XYZ file of C-alpha atoms in Angstrom:
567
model
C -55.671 45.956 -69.341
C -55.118 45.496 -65.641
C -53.535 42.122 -64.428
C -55.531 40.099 -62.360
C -54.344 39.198 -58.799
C -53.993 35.465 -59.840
C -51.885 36.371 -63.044
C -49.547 38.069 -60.703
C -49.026 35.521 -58.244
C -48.524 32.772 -60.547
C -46.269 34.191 -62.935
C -42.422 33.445 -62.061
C -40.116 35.548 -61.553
C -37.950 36.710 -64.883
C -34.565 34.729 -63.948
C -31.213 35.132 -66.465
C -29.067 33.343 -63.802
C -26.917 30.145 -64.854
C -27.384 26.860 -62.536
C -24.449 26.682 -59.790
C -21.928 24.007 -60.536
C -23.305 22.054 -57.828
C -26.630 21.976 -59.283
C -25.195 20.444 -62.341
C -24.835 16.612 -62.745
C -21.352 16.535 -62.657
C -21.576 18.880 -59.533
C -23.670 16.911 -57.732
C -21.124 13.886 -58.153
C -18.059 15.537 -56.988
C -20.253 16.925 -53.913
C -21.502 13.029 -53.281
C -17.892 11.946 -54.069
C -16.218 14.949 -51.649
C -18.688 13.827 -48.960
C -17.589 10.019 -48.943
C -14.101 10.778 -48.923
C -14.423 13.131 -46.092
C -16.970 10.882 -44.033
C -13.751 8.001 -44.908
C -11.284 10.513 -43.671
C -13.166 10.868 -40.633
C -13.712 7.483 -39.761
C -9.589 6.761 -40.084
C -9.087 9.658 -37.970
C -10.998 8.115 -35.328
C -9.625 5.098 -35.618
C -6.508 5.683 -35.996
C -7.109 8.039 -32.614
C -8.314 5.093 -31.166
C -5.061 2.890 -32.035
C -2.379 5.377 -30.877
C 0.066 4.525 -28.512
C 0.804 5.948 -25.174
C 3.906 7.761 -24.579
C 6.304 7.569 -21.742
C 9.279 8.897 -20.924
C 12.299 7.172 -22.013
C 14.825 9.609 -20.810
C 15.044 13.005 -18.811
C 17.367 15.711 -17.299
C 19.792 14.630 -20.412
C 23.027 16.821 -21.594
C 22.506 17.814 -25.055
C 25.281 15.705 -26.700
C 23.705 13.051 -24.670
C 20.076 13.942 -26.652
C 21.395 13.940 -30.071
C 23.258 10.383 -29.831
C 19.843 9.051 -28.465
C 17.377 10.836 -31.110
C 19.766 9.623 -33.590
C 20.170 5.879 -32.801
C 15.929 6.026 -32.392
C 15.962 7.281 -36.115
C 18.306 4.267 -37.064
C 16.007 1.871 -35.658
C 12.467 3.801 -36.919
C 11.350 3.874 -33.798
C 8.616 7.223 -33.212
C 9.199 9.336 -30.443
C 8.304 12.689 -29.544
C 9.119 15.396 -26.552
C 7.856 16.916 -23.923
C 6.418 20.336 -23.937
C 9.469 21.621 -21.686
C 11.804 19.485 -24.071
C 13.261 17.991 -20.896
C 12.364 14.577 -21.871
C 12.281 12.112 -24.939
C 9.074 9.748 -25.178
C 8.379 7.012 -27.223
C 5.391 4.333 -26.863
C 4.948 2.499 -23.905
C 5.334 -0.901 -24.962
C 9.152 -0.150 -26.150
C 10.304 1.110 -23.106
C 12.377 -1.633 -21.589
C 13.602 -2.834 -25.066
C 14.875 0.621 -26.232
C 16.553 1.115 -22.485
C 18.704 -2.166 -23.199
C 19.604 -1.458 -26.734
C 20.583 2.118 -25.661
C 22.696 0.856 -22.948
C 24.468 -1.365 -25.086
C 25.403 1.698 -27.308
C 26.655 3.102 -23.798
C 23.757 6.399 -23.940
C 23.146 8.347 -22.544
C 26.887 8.780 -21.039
C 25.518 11.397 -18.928
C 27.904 13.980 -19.549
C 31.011 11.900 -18.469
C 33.498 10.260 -19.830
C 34.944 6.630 -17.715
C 37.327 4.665 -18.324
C 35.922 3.560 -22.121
C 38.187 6.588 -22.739
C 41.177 4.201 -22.730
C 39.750 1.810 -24.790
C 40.548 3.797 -28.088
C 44.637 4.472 -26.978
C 46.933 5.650 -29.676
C 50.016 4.297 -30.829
C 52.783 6.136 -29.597
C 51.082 8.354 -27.183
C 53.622 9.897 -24.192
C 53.442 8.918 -20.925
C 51.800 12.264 -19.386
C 49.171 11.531 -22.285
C 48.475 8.659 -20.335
C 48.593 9.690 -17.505
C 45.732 12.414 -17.985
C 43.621 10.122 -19.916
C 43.758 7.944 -16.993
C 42.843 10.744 -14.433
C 40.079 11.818 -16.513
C 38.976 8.549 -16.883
C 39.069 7.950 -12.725
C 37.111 11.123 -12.462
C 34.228 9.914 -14.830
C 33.617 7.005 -13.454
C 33.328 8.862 -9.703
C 31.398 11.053 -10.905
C 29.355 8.667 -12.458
C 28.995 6.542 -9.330
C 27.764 9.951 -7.512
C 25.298 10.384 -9.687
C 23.697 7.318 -9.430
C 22.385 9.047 -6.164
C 18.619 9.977 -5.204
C 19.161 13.145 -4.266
C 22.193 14.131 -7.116
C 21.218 15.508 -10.267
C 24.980 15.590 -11.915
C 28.279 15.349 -10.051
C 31.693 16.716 -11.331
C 34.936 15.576 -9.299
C 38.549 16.752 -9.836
C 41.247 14.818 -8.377
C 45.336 16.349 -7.504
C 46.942 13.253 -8.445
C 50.934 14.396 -7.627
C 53.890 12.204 -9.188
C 55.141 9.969 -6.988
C 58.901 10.691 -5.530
C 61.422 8.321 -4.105
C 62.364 10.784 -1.155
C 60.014 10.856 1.644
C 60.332 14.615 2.404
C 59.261 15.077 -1.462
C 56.187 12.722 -1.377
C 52.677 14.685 -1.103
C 49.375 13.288 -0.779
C 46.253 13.616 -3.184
C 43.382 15.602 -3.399
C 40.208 15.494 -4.353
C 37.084 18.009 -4.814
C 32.990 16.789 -5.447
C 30.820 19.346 -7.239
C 27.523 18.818 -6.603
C 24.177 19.696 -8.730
C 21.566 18.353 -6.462
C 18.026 17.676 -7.325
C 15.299 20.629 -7.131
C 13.852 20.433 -3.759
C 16.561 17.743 -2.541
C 19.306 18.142 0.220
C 22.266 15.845 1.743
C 22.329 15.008 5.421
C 25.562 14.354 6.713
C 25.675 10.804 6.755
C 25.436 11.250 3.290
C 27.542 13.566 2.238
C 30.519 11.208 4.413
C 29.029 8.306 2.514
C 30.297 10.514 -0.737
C 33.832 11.527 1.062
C 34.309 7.770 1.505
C 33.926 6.817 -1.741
C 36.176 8.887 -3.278
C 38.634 8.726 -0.254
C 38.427 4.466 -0.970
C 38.987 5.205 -4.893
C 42.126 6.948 -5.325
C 45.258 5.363 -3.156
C 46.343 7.081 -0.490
C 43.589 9.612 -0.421
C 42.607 10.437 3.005
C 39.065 11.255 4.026
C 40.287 14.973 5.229
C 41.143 15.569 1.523
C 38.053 15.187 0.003
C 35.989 18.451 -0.499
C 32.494 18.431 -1.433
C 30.541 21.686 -2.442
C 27.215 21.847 -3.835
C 25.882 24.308 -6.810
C 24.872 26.830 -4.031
C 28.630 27.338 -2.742
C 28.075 25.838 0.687
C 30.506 23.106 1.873
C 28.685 19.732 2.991
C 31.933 18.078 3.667
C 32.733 20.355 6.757
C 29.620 20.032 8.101
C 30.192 16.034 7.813
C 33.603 16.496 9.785
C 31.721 18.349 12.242
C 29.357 15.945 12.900
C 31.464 13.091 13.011
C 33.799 15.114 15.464
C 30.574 15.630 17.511
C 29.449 14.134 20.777
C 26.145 13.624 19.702
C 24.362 10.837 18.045
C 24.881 10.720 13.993
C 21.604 9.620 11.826
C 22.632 6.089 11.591
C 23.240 5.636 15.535
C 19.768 7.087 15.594
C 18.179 5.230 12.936
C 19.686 2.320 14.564
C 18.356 2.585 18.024
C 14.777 3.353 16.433
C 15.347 0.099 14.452
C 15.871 -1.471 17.384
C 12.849 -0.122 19.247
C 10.333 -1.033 16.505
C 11.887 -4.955 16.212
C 10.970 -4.872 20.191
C 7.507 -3.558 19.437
C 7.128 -5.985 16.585
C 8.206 -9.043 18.606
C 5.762 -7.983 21.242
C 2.772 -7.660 19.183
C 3.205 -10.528 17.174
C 3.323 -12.612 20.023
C 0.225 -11.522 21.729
C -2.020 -10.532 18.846
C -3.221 -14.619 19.021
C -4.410 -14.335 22.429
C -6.133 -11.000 22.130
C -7.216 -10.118 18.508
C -6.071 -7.932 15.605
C -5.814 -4.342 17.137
C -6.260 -5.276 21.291
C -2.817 -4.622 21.986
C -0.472 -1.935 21.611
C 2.635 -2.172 22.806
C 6.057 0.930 22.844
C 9.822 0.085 23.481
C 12.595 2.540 24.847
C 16.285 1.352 24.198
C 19.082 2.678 25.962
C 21.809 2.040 23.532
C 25.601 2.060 24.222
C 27.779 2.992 21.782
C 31.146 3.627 23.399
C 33.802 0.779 22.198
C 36.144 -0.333 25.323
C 39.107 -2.372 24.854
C 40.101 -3.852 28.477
C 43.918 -5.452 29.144
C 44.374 -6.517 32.256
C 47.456 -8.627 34.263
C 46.587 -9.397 37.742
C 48.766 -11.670 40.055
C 48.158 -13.656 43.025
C 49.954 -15.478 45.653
C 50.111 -19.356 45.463
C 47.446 -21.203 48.090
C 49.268 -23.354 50.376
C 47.046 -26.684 49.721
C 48.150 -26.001 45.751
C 51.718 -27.550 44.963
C 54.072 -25.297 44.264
C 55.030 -24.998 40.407
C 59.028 -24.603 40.017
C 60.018 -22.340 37.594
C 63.541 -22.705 37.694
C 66.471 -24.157 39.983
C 69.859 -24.009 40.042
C 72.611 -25.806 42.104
C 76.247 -25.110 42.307
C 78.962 -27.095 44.200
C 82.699 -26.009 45.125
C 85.233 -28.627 47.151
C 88.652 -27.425 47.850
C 92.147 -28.886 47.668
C 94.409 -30.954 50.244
C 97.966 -28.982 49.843
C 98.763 -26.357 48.220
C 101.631 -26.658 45.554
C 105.110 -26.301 46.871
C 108.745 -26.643 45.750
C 111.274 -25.313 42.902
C 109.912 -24.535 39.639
C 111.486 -27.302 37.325
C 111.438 -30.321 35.653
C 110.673 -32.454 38.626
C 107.631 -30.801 39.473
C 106.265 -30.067 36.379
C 106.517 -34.731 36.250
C 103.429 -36.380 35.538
C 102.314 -38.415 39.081
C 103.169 -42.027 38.873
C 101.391 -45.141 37.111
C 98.828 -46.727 39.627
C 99.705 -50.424 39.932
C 97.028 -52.839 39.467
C 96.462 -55.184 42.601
C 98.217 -58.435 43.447
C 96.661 -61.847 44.716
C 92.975 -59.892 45.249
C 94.236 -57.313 47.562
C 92.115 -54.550 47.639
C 93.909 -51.376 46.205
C 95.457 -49.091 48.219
C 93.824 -46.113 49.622
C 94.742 -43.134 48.527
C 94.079 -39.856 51.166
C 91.556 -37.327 49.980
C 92.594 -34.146 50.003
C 91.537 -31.844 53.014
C 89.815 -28.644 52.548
C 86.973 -26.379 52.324
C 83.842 -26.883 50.110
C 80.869 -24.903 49.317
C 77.370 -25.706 47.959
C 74.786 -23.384 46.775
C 71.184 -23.729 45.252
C 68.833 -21.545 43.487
C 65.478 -22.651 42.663
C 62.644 -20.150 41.325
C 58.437 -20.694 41.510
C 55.557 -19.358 39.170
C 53.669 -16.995 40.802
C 49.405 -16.914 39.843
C 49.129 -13.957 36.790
C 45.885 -13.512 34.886
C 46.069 -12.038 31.956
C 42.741 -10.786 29.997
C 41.589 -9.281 27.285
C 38.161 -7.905 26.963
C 36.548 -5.621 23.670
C 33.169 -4.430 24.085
C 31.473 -3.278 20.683
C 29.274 -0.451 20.238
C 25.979 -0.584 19.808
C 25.446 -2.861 23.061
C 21.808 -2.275 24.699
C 22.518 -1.062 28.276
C 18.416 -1.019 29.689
C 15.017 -1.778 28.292
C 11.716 -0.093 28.929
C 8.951 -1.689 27.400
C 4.901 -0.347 28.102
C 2.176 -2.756 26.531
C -1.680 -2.476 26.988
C -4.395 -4.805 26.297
C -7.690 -4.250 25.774
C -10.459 -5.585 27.401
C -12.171 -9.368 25.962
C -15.090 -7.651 23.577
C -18.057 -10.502 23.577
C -20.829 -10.305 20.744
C -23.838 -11.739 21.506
C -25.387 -13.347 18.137
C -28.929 -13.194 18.448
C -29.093 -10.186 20.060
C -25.670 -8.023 17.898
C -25.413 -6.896 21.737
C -21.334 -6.134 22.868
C -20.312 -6.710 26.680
C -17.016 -6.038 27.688
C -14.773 -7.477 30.613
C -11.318 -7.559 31.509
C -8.853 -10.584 31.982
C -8.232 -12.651 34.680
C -5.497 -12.321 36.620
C -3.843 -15.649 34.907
C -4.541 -14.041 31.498
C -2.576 -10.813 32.527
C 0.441 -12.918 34.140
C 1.055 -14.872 31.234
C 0.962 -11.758 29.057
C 3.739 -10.752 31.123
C 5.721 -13.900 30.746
C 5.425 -13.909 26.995
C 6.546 -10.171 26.745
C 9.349 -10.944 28.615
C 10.389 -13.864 26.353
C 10.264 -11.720 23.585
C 11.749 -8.700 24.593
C 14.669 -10.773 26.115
C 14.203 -9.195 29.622
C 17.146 -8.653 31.868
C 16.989 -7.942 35.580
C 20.563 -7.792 36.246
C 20.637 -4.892 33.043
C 17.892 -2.830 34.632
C 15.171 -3.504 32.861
C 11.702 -2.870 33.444
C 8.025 -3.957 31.960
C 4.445 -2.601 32.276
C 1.483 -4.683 31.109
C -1.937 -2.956 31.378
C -5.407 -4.465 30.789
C -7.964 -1.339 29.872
C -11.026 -0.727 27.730
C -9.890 0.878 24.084
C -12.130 3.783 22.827
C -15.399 2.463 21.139
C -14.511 -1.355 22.734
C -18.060 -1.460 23.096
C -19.546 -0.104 19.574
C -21.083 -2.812 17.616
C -19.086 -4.380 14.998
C -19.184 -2.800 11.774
C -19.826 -5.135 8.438
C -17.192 -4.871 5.740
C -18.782 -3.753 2.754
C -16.702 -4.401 -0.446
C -16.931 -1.807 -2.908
C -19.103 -2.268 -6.438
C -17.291 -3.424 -9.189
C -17.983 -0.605 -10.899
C -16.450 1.637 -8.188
C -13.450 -0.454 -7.629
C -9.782 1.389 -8.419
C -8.466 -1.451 -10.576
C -11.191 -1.782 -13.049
C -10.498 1.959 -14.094
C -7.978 1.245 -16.941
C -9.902 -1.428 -18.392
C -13.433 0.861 -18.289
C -11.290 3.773 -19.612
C -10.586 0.982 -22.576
C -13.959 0.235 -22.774
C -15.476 3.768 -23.245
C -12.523 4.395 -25.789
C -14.056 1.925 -28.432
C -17.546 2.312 -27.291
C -17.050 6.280 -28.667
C -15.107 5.002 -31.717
C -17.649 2.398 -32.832
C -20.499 4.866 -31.896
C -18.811 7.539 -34.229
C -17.998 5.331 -36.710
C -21.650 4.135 -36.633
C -23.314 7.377 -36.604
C -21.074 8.240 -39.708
C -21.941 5.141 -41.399
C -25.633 5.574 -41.531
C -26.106 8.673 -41.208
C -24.129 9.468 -44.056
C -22.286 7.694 -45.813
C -24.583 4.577 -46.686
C -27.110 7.077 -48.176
C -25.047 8.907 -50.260
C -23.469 4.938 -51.788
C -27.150 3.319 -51.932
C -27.747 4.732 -55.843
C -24.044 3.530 -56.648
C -24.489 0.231 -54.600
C -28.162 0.209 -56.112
C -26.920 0.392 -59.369
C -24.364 -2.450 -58.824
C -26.236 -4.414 -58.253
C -28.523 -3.867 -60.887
C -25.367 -4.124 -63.412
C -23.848 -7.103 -61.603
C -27.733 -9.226 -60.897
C -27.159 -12.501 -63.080
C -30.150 -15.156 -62.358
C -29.188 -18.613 -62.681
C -32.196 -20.671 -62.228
C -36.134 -19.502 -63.745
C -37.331 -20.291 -60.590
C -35.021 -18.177 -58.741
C -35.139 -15.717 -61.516
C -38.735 -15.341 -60.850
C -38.244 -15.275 -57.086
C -35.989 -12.470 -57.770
C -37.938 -10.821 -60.173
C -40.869 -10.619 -57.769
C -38.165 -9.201 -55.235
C -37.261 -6.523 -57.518
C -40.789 -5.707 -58.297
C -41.566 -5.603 -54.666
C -37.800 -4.067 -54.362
C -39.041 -1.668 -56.867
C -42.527 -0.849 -55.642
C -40.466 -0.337 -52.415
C -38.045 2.443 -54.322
C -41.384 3.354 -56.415
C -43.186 4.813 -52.944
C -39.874 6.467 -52.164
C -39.865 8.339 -55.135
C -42.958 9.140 -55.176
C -42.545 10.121 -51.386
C -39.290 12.072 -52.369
C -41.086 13.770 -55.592
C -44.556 14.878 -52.863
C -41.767 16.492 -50.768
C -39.989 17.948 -53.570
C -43.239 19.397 -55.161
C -44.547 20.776 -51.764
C -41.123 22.566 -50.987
C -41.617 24.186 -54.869
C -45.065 25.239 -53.794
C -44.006 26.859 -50.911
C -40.607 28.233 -53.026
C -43.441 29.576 -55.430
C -45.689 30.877 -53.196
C -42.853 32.589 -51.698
C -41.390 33.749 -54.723
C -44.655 34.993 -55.541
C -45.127 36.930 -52.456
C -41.879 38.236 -52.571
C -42.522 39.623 -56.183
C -46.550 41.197 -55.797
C -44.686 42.995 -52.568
C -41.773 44.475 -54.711
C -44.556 45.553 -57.519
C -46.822 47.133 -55.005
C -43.743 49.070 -53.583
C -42.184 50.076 -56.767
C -45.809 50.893 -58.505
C -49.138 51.281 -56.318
C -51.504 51.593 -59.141
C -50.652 48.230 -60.370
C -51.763 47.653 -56.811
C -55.015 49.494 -56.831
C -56.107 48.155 -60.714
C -55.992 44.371 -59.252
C -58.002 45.739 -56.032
C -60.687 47.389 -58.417
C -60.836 44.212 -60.542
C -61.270 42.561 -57.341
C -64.479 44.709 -56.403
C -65.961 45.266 -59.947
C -66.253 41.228 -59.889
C -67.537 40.889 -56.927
C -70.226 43.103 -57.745
C-alpha cells in the first residue's frame, strides 16, 4: 500500500543518537555555571584594567651591576616594576617615584659604575701603606668621575690620575697627571667652554695639578682638551665673552621697553641694543714729579749743619813731665771782682750747612677690569597712537607730537645710561607698524571642552565611562538572566511572611508575580513550539527529498494517490 504524502511528511525521522552532554540537566548547569564565571572573569578583567597603575621610569642608561642591586632592593620592599621593551630602563608606578628615588639613594644605587670615596669606609686592619694609597686614588677618581657625569651632555666619564710619590729633592719632584674619558650623550657635543670647565675641575681636585695636564678625550678618539687650549690661546672672543655681551644687549633692550611700554601700549615699541664691550685688563703704575710753586712753602726734607773753630797756639816745648801737667786751678774771685779774662784762642773756623726739600711726586695706581662697555648704540621705534572709535569699531591712526617723541628720548636715555663723553649714540623713530590700522581682533577663549588641561581628566572620564558601560552590558545582558531561576528560586526558598495581611499582599504579588512568569512561559513554550514546527517541517522536507532521490516510485505512488483522490 502506497504512503500517503501526509504520512510521509509527518513521520520523524528514525534517530538512534544519544542527547549531547549539554542537553542533559547536569549539562545545562555547568554551561549556565561556565557562563557566570566567565562573564565574572570578564568583569574583573575590566576592572582591574581600569585600576592599573601607570608606569614611569625610575631609572635609565644603568650598568648592569647597577640593575641587579636596584631590581633586588625593589623585590625586598614588594614593590612591582617592570622594563622597557629595549630593557634600558626600570619602571614602576607613578605614584612611587619620588619615594623609591630617596630610599634608593639612601642604599647609595645606582653607584653608576663608580666607586668614591665610600671605598675607604670598609679599611682593613693592617693594610700597607701602598694599599692605601691606591684605595685612595681610586677613590679620588670615582668621585671625579662622578662629578663629570652629573653633566647634560655626559653619559659616563672615566678619569685616571698619575699621582707620583712625593720626593724631598727638588730635581726629583714631578708633577701629576690626569686623563678624562668621555662617553657623551647620543646626539650631544662639548663646546669649549665646556670642556675647560671639565679641565678645571680636575686641575682644582688633585694638588698641584696644572690645567696643561689634564687630557680629555671623548669615545670617538678626538681630543676636546686641545681644542680648549686653542681657544683660550685665541684672539677671538670665547662663548662666555659672547654670551656675556648678548646678555648685556638684551638687559638694554629690556630696560628700554619696560620703560616705554606705559606710554605706548603692549607691542608699540620695539627697541635693539649694540654693545661694544672691552675686555682687555690694564694695570697702570705711574710716578710723576713736579717742581714746587713758588707761592707754596717749601717742605724741608732734611738739613744738616756742621761747625769747625780752630786753635790759638800750637803745642810747643820738650816732651816731659812738665808739659804733659794739668793747667792750673782757676781761683775764685775776691771782694766781687769780676774774674779775670782769659784770651780766646786765635784761629781759623769753618761752618757748613746742608739742608734738603721734597720735591711734588704722584704716585698712582690704576686697574681697569674686563668686561668694561666702551660705546652704546641703541635704535628704538614707536608706533603710531592707534584710536578706536566705539560706536563706529572705526581705527584712525596718528603719530606723536613732537613733546611725546622728546620725552621718549629722555627716558631711553635714563635707562640705557647714555654717555656722550663714551661715544654713544640713540635713534628714536615714530612710524606706523604693519596692520596699525586693522580693527582689533576679540579674544575668543577656547571651549572647555577643547581646552589642553582638561585632557587628562576627560581621558579619566571616558576610562570609567567604558568600564561601567562594559560592566553594564555584561550584567544584563548576561549574566542577570542566566542567575534569575537561581535568584528566583531563592527567593522562593528564603520568602517567610510575617504578618496575614502582608502575607496576603504578598501572595497576591506572587500570583500577579506568577501570572507575570506564567505569560513568559507560555511566551517561551509558543516560541519553542514554533521553532519545532519549523525543525519538523524541515526535517520533514529534508527526509521526502532524500526518499524521492534514493527511490522515485515511492515518489510517483504518493503523486498517483494524489490524482486518483482528486478524481
Amino acid at each position: 500500500m502506497a504512503a500517503t504524502a501526509d504520512e510521509v511528511l509527518d513521520t520523524p525521522p528514525a534517530t538512534t543518537e544519544k542527547p549531547s552532554f549539554f542537553q542533559t540537566t547536569m549539562g545545562k548547569r555547568v554551561a549556565i555555571g561556565g557562563g557566570v564565571a566567565l562573564i565574572l572573569a570578564l568583569m574583573v578583567a575590566v576592572w582591574m584594567w581600569s585600576q592599573a597603575p601607570e608606569y614611569r621610569v625610575l631609572f635609565s642608561n644603568y650598568s648592569d651591576r647597577d640593575g641587579g642591586a636596584i631590581t633586588a632592593s625593589l623585590d625586598q620592599m614588594g614593590v612591582q616594576y617592570k622594563f622597557s621593551e629595549g630593557g634600558n630602563a626600570i619602571l614602576v608606578p607613578a605614584e612611587q617615584i619620588p619615594d623609591l628615588r630617596l630610599k634608593l639613594a639612601a642604599q647609595g644605587l645606582p653607584k653608576g659604575g663608580n666607586v668614591g670615596f665610600e671605598l675607604m669606609e670598609n679599611q682593613k686592619l693592617g693594610v700597607s701603606q701602598f694599599l692605601e694609597q691606591v684605595n685612595y686614588q681610586r677613590s679620588l677618581e670615582g668621585e671625579l668621575a662622578q662629578s663629570i657625569q652629573s653633566l647634560g651632555s655626559v653619559l659616563s666619564a672615566r678619569v685616571h690620575l698619575a699621582l707620583p710619590k712625593p720626593s724631598v729633592f727638588v730635581r726629583d719632584q714631578q708633577k701629576p697627571t690626569a686623563s678624562v674619558l668621555l662617553t657623551l650623550q647620543p646626539g650631544r657635543a662639548l663646546d669649549p667652554g665646556q670642556v675647560s670647565a671639565i679641565v678645571h675641575l680636575v686641575a682644582s681636585s688633585v694638588p698641584e695639578l696644572t690645567f696643561s695636564n689634564v687630557t680629555v678625550v671623548d669615545q670617538t678618539g678626538a681630543l676636546l682638551s686641545e681644542q680648549a687650549n686653542k681657544a683660550a690661546n685665541s684672539k677671538m672672543l670665547d662663548a662666555t665673552q659672547l654670551k656675556y655681551v648678548d646678555q648685556v644687549q638684551q638687559n638694554i633692550i629690556k630696560q628700554v621697553e619696560s620703560i616705554i611700554k606705559p606710554l605706548v601700549g603692549e607691542g608699540n615699541v620695539r627697541a635693539e641694543a649694540t654693545a661694544e664691550v672691552d675686555f682687555a685688563q690694564v694695570d697702570t703704575a705711574a710716578e710723576m714729579y713736579k717742581p714746587n710753586s713758588p707761592p707754596e712753602p717749601q717742605a724741608i726734607r732734611s738739613q744738616q749743619t756742621s761747625e769747625t773753630q780752630g786753635a790759638g797756639a800750637s803745642a810747643s816745648g820738650v816732651p816731659g813731665a812738665l808739659s804733659n801737667q794739668p793747667p792750673g786751678v782757676n781761683t775764685a774771685p775776691i771782694d766781687g771782682q769780676p774774674p779775670a779774662e782769659v784770651p780766646a784762642p786765635s784761629g781759623p773756623s769753618t761752618k757748613n750747612s746742608t739742608t734738603n726739600f721734597e720735591v711734588d711726586k704722584t704716585i698712582r695706581y690704576e686697574q681697569r677690569p674686563m668686561g668694561g662697555i666702551k660705546r652704546l648704540t641703541v635704535g628704538v621705534i614707536v608706533n603710531y597712537r592707534r584710536i578706536v572709535d566705539p560706536a563706529t569699531g572705526k581705527v584712525t591712526v596718528r603719530p606723536l607730537a613732537a613733546a611725546e617723541v622728546a620725552q621718549i628720548n629722555e627716558l631711553v636715555k635714563q635707562a640705557m645710561g647714555y654717555n656722550q663723553a663714551r661715544g654713544d649714540t640713540l635713534n628714536v623713530a615714530n612710524a606706523p607698524f604693519d596692520g596699525v590700522d586693522k580693527p582689533a581682533e576679540a579674544v575668543v577663549e577656547p571651549d572647555w571642552w577643547r581646552d589642553p588641561a582638561n585632557m587628562p581628566l576627560f581621558k579619566d572620564l571616558a576610562r570609567y565611562a567604558f568600564v561601567f558601560a562594559v560592566i553594564a552590558f555584561l550584567y544584563y545582558r548576561f549574566l542577570r538572566p542566566l542567575l534569575r531561576p537561581a535568584i528566583k528560586k531563592f527567593d522562593e526558598a528564603t520568602a517567610m511572611p510575617e504578618d496575614p495581611k502582608e502575607e496576603e499582599e504578598g501572595e497576591k504579588d506572587g500570583d500577579e508575580a506568577d501570572a507575570a512568569d506564567a505569560e513568559e512561559e507560555e511566551e517561551d513554550l509558543e516560541e519553542e513550539e514554533k521553532i519545532r514546527r519549523d525543525m519538523g517541517y524541515r526535517a520533514n522536507l529534508k527526509l521526502a527529498k532524500e526518499l524521492a532521490a534514493q527511490d522515485p516510485r515511492i515518489v510517483a505512488n504518493v503523486i498517483k494517490g494524489w490524482l486518483g483522490s482528486n478524481e
